[in-house]
Coordinates of C-alpha atoms in Angstrom, one line a residue:
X203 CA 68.8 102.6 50.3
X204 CA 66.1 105.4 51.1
X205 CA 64.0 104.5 48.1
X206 CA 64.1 100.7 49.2
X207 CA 63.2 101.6 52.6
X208 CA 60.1 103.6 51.5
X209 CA 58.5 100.8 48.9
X210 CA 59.6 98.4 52.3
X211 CA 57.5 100.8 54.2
X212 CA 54.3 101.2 51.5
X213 CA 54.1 97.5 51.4
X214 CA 51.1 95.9 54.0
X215 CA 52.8 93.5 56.8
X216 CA 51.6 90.2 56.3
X217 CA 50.0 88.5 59.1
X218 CA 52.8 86.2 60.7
X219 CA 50.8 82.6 61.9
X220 CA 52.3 81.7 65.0
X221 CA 53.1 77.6 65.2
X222 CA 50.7 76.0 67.8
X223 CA 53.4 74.0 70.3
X224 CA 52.9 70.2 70.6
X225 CA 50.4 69.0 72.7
X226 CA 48.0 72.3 72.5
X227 CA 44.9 73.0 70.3
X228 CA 44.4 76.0 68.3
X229 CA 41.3 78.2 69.5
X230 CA 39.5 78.0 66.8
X231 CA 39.5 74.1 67.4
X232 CA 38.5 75.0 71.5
X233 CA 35.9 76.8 70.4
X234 CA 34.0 74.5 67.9
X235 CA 34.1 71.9 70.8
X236 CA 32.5 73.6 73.3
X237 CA 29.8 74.6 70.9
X238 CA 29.5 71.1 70.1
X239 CA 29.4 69.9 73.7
X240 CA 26.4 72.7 74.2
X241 CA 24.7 71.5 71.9
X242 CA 24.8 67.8 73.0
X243 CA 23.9 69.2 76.0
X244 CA 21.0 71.1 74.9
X245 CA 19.9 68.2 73.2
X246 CA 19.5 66.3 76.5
X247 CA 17.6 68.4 78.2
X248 CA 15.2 68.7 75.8
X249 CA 15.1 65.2 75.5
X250 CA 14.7 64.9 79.3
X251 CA 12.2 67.2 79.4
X252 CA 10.0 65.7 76.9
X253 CA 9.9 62.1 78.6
X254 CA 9.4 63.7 82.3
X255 CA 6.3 65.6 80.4
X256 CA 5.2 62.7 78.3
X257 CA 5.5 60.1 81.7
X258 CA 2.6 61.6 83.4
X259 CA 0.3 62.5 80.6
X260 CA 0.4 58.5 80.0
X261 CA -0.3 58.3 83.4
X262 CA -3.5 60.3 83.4
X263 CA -4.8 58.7 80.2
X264 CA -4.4 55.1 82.0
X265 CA -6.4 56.8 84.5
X266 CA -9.3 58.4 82.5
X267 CA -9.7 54.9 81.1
X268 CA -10.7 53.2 84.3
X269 CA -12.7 56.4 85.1
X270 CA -14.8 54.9 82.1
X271 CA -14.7 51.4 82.8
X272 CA -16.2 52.9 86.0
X273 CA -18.6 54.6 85.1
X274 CA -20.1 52.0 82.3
X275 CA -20.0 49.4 85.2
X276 CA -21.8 52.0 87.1
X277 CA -24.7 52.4 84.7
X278 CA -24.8 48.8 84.4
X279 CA -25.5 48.3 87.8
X280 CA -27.8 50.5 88.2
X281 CA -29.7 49.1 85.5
X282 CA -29.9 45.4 87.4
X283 CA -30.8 47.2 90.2
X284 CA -34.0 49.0 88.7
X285 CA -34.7 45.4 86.7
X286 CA -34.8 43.7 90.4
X287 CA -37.2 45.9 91.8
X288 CA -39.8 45.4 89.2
X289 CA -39.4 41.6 89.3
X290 CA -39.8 42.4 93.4
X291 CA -43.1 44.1 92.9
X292 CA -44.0 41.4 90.3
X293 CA -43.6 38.7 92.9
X294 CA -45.2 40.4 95.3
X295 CA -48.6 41.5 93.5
X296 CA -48.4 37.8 92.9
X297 CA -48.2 36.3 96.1
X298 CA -51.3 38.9 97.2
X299 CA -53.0 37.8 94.5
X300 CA -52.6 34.3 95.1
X301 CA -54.1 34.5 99.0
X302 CA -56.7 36.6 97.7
X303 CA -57.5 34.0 95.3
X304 CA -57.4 37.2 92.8
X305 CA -56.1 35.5 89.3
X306 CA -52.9 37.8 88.1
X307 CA -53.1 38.8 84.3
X308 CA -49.8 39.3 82.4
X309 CA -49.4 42.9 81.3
X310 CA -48.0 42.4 77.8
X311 CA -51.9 40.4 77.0
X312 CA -53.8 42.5 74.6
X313 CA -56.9 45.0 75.9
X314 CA -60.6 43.9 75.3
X315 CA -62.0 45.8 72.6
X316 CA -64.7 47.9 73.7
X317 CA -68.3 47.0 73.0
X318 CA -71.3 49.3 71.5
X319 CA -73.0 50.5 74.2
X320 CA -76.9 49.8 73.9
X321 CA -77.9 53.3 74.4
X322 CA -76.6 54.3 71.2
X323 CA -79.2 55.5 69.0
X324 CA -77.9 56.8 66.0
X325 CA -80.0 55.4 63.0
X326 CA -78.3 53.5 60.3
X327 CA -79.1 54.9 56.6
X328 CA -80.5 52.5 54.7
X329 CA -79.4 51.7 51.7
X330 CA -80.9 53.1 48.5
X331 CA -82.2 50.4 46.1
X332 CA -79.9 51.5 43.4
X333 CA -76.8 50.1 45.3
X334 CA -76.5 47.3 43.7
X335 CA -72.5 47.0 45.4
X336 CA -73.9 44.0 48.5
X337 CA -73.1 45.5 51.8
X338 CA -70.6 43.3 54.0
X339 CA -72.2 41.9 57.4
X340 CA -70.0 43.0 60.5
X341 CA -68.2 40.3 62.2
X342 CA -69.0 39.5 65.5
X343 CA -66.1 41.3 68.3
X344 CA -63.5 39.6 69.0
X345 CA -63.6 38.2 72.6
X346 CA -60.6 39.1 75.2
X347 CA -58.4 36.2 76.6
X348 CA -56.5 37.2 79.5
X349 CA -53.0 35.2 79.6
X350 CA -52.3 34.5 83.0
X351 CA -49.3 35.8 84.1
X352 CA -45.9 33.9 85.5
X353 CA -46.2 32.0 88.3
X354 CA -44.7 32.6 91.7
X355 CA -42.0 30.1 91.4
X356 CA -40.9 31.4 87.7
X357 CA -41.0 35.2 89.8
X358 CA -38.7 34.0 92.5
X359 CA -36.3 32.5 90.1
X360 CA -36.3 35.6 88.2
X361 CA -36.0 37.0 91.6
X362 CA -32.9 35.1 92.7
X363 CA -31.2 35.2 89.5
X364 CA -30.8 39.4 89.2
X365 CA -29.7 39.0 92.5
X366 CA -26.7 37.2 91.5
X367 CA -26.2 39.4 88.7
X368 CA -26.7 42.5 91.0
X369 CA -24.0 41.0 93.1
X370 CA -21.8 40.3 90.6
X371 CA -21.8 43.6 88.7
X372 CA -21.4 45.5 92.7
X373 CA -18.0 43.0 93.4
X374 CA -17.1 45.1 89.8
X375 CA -18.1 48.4 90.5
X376 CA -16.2 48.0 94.0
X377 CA -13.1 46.1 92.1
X378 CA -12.9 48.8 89.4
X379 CA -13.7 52.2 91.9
X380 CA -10.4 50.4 94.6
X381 CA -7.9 50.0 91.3
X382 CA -9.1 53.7 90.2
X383 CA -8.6 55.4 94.1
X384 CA -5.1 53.3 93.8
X385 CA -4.1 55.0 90.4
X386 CA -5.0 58.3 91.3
X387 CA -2.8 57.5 94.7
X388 CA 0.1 56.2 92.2
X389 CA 0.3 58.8 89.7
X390 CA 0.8 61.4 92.7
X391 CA 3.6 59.7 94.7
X392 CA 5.2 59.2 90.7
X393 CA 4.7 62.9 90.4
X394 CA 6.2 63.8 93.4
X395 CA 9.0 61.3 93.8
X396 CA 8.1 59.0 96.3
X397 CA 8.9 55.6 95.1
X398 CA 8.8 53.6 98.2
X399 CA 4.9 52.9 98.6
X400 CA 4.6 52.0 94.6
X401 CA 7.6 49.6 96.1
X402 CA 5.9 48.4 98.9
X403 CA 2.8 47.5 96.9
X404 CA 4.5 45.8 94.0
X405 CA 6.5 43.8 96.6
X406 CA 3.3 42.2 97.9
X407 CA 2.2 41.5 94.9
X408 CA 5.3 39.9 93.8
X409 CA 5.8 38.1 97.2
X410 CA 9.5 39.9 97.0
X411 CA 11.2 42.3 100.0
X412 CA 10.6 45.8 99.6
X413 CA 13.6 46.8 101.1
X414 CA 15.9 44.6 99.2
X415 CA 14.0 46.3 95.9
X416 CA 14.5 49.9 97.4
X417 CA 18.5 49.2 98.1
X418 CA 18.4 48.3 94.8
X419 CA 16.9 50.8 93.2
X420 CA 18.7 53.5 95.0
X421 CA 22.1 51.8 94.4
X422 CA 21.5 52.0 90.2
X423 CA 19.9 55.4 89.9
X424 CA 19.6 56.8 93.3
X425 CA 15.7 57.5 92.5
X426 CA 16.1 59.4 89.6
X427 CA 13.4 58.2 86.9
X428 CA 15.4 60.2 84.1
X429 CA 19.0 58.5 85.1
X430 CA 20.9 57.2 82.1
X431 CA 19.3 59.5 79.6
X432 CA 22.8 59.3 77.2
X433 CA 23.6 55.9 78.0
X434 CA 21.6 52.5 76.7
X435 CA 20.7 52.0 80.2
X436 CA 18.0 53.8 81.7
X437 CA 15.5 54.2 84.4
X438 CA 15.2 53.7 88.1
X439 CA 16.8 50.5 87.7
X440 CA 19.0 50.9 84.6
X441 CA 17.3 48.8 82.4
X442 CA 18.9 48.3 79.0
X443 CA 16.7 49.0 76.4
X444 CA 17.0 45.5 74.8
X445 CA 16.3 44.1 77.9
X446 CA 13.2 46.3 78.8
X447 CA 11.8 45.3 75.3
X448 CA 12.3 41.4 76.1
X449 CA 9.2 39.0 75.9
X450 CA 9.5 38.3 79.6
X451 CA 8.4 42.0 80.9
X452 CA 5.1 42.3 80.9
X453 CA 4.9 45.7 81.4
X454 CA 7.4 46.4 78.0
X455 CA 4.6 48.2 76.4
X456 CA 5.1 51.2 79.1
X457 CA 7.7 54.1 78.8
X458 CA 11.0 52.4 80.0
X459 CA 11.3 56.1 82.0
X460 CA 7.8 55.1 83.6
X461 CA 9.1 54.8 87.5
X462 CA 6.4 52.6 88.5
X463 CA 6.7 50.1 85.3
X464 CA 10.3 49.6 85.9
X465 CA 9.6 48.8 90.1
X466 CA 6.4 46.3 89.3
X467 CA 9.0 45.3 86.3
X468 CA 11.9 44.4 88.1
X469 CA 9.6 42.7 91.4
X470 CA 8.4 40.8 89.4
X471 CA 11.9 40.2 87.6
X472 CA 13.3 38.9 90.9
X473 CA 10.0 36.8 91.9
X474 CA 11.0 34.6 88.6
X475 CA 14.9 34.2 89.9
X476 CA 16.2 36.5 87.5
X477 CA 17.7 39.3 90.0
X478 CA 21.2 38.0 89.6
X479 CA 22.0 37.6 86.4
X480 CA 20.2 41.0 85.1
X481 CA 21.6 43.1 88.4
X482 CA 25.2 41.0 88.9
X483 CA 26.9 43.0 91.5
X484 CA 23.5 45.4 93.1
X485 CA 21.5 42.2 93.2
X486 CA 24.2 40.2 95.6
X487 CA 25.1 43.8 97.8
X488 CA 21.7 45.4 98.4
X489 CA 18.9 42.6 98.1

């Protein structure tokens, strides 16, 4: 009995697995779920933080753009202008010249070529009597013909015409400099959250209510651009991504996280009737 007891006592006590009761999970399974669940999680936010990075970067780029458009419409302008001054002082030196009975000479005509003056007396070497290579007589100079220039009618049509252009490309510069002061003024109330004037405008333009659209909008997302990050429907509005990629958005080439896209997006939704079968219940309790 002693000797049985000792080798009982040298032996190692195997580890005893206790049996999980019904209804519980082991901690090893806890554990490999919660790391799971962080890393879902992690995954998000990243994810999140990329698109609320990536939403005003396309903003600015939309933005340098026009700054371009300006400034080539800019240039061009300034170029009519400086073309309608000359044809100004054209006209004008031509009217003077026409009361002063003055003939006007068009600028592009070519110069007289100067004559010999008579006191010029260098003597000509005679040729030596050995030259037997004939000497070729000199041609008489060629007389100057002055071109008269355009007439005063042709000047005040040439007049009248860059003043239409110079019209033209100002209603441009003054369209293009409006639509780049209203970016500028978008992409800061986007950046800081303020959705209702980007509402207001895109309800004028849409001829829709603006406070209908804001119920709306706070109703599906509560103003959160980012909402519906894990879900297929996203945005201020909760556009489905099928939907937002539809051939009736015009604006499907934009972010669907772009705040401003989804509002002019979804006025212009409910402008064409389609509020109440794309919003079923928000559409009928907050518009």
């Amino acid at each position: 009995m002693r000797a049985s007891r000792g080798r009982d006592a040298e032996r190692p006590r195997r580890h005893r697995r206790s049996r999980c009761p019904r209804g519980k999970s082991r901690r090893k399974d806890v554990v490999s779920r919660c790391k799971s669940l962080i890393a879902i999680l992690a995954i998000l936010i990243v994810a999140t933080a990329l698109v609320t990075v990536a939403t005003p970067q396309k903003a600015e780029a939309a933005t340098t753009t026009l700054k371009g458009k300006l400034r080539v419409a800019k240039r061009a302008l300034r170029h009519s202008n400086h073309r309608l001054r000359t044809a100004k002082t054209a006209l004008a030196a031509a009217i003077l010249a026409t009361t002063t009975g003055t003939p006007t000479v068009d600028p592009t005509a070519a110069s007289p070529t100067p004559t010999p003056s008579p006191t010029d007396t260098t003597p000509t070497p005679s040729p030596s009597p050995t030259d037997a290579t004939p000497t070729p007589s000199p041609s008489p100079p060629a007389l100057a013909v002055s071109t008269p220039g355009p007439s005063v009618d042709d000047l005040r049509a040439r007049v009248s015409k860059l003043r239409r252009v110079v019209r033209i490309r100002e209603r441009r510069v003054h369209r293009l400099a409006r639509k780049y002061r209203l970016q500028q003024q978008m992409a800061d109330w986007e950046r800081r959250g303020k959705w209702m004037p980007i509402i207001e405008i895109a309800a004028a333009k849409f001829h829709v209510r603006a406070d209908g659209i804001y119920g709306m909008m706070m109703r599906e997302s509560g103003g959160r651009r980012c909402a519906g990050s894990s879900s297929p429907y996203k945005g201020l509005f909760q556009y489905h991504t099928g939907t937002w990629a539809g051939g009736w958005n015009p604006y499907r080439h934009d972010s669907i996280y772009d705040g401003s896209s989804q509002i002019f997006a979804t006025c212009y939704a409910v402008s064409r009737g389609m509020g109440p079968s794309m919003w079923t219940t928000t559409f009928a309790s907050r518009y």
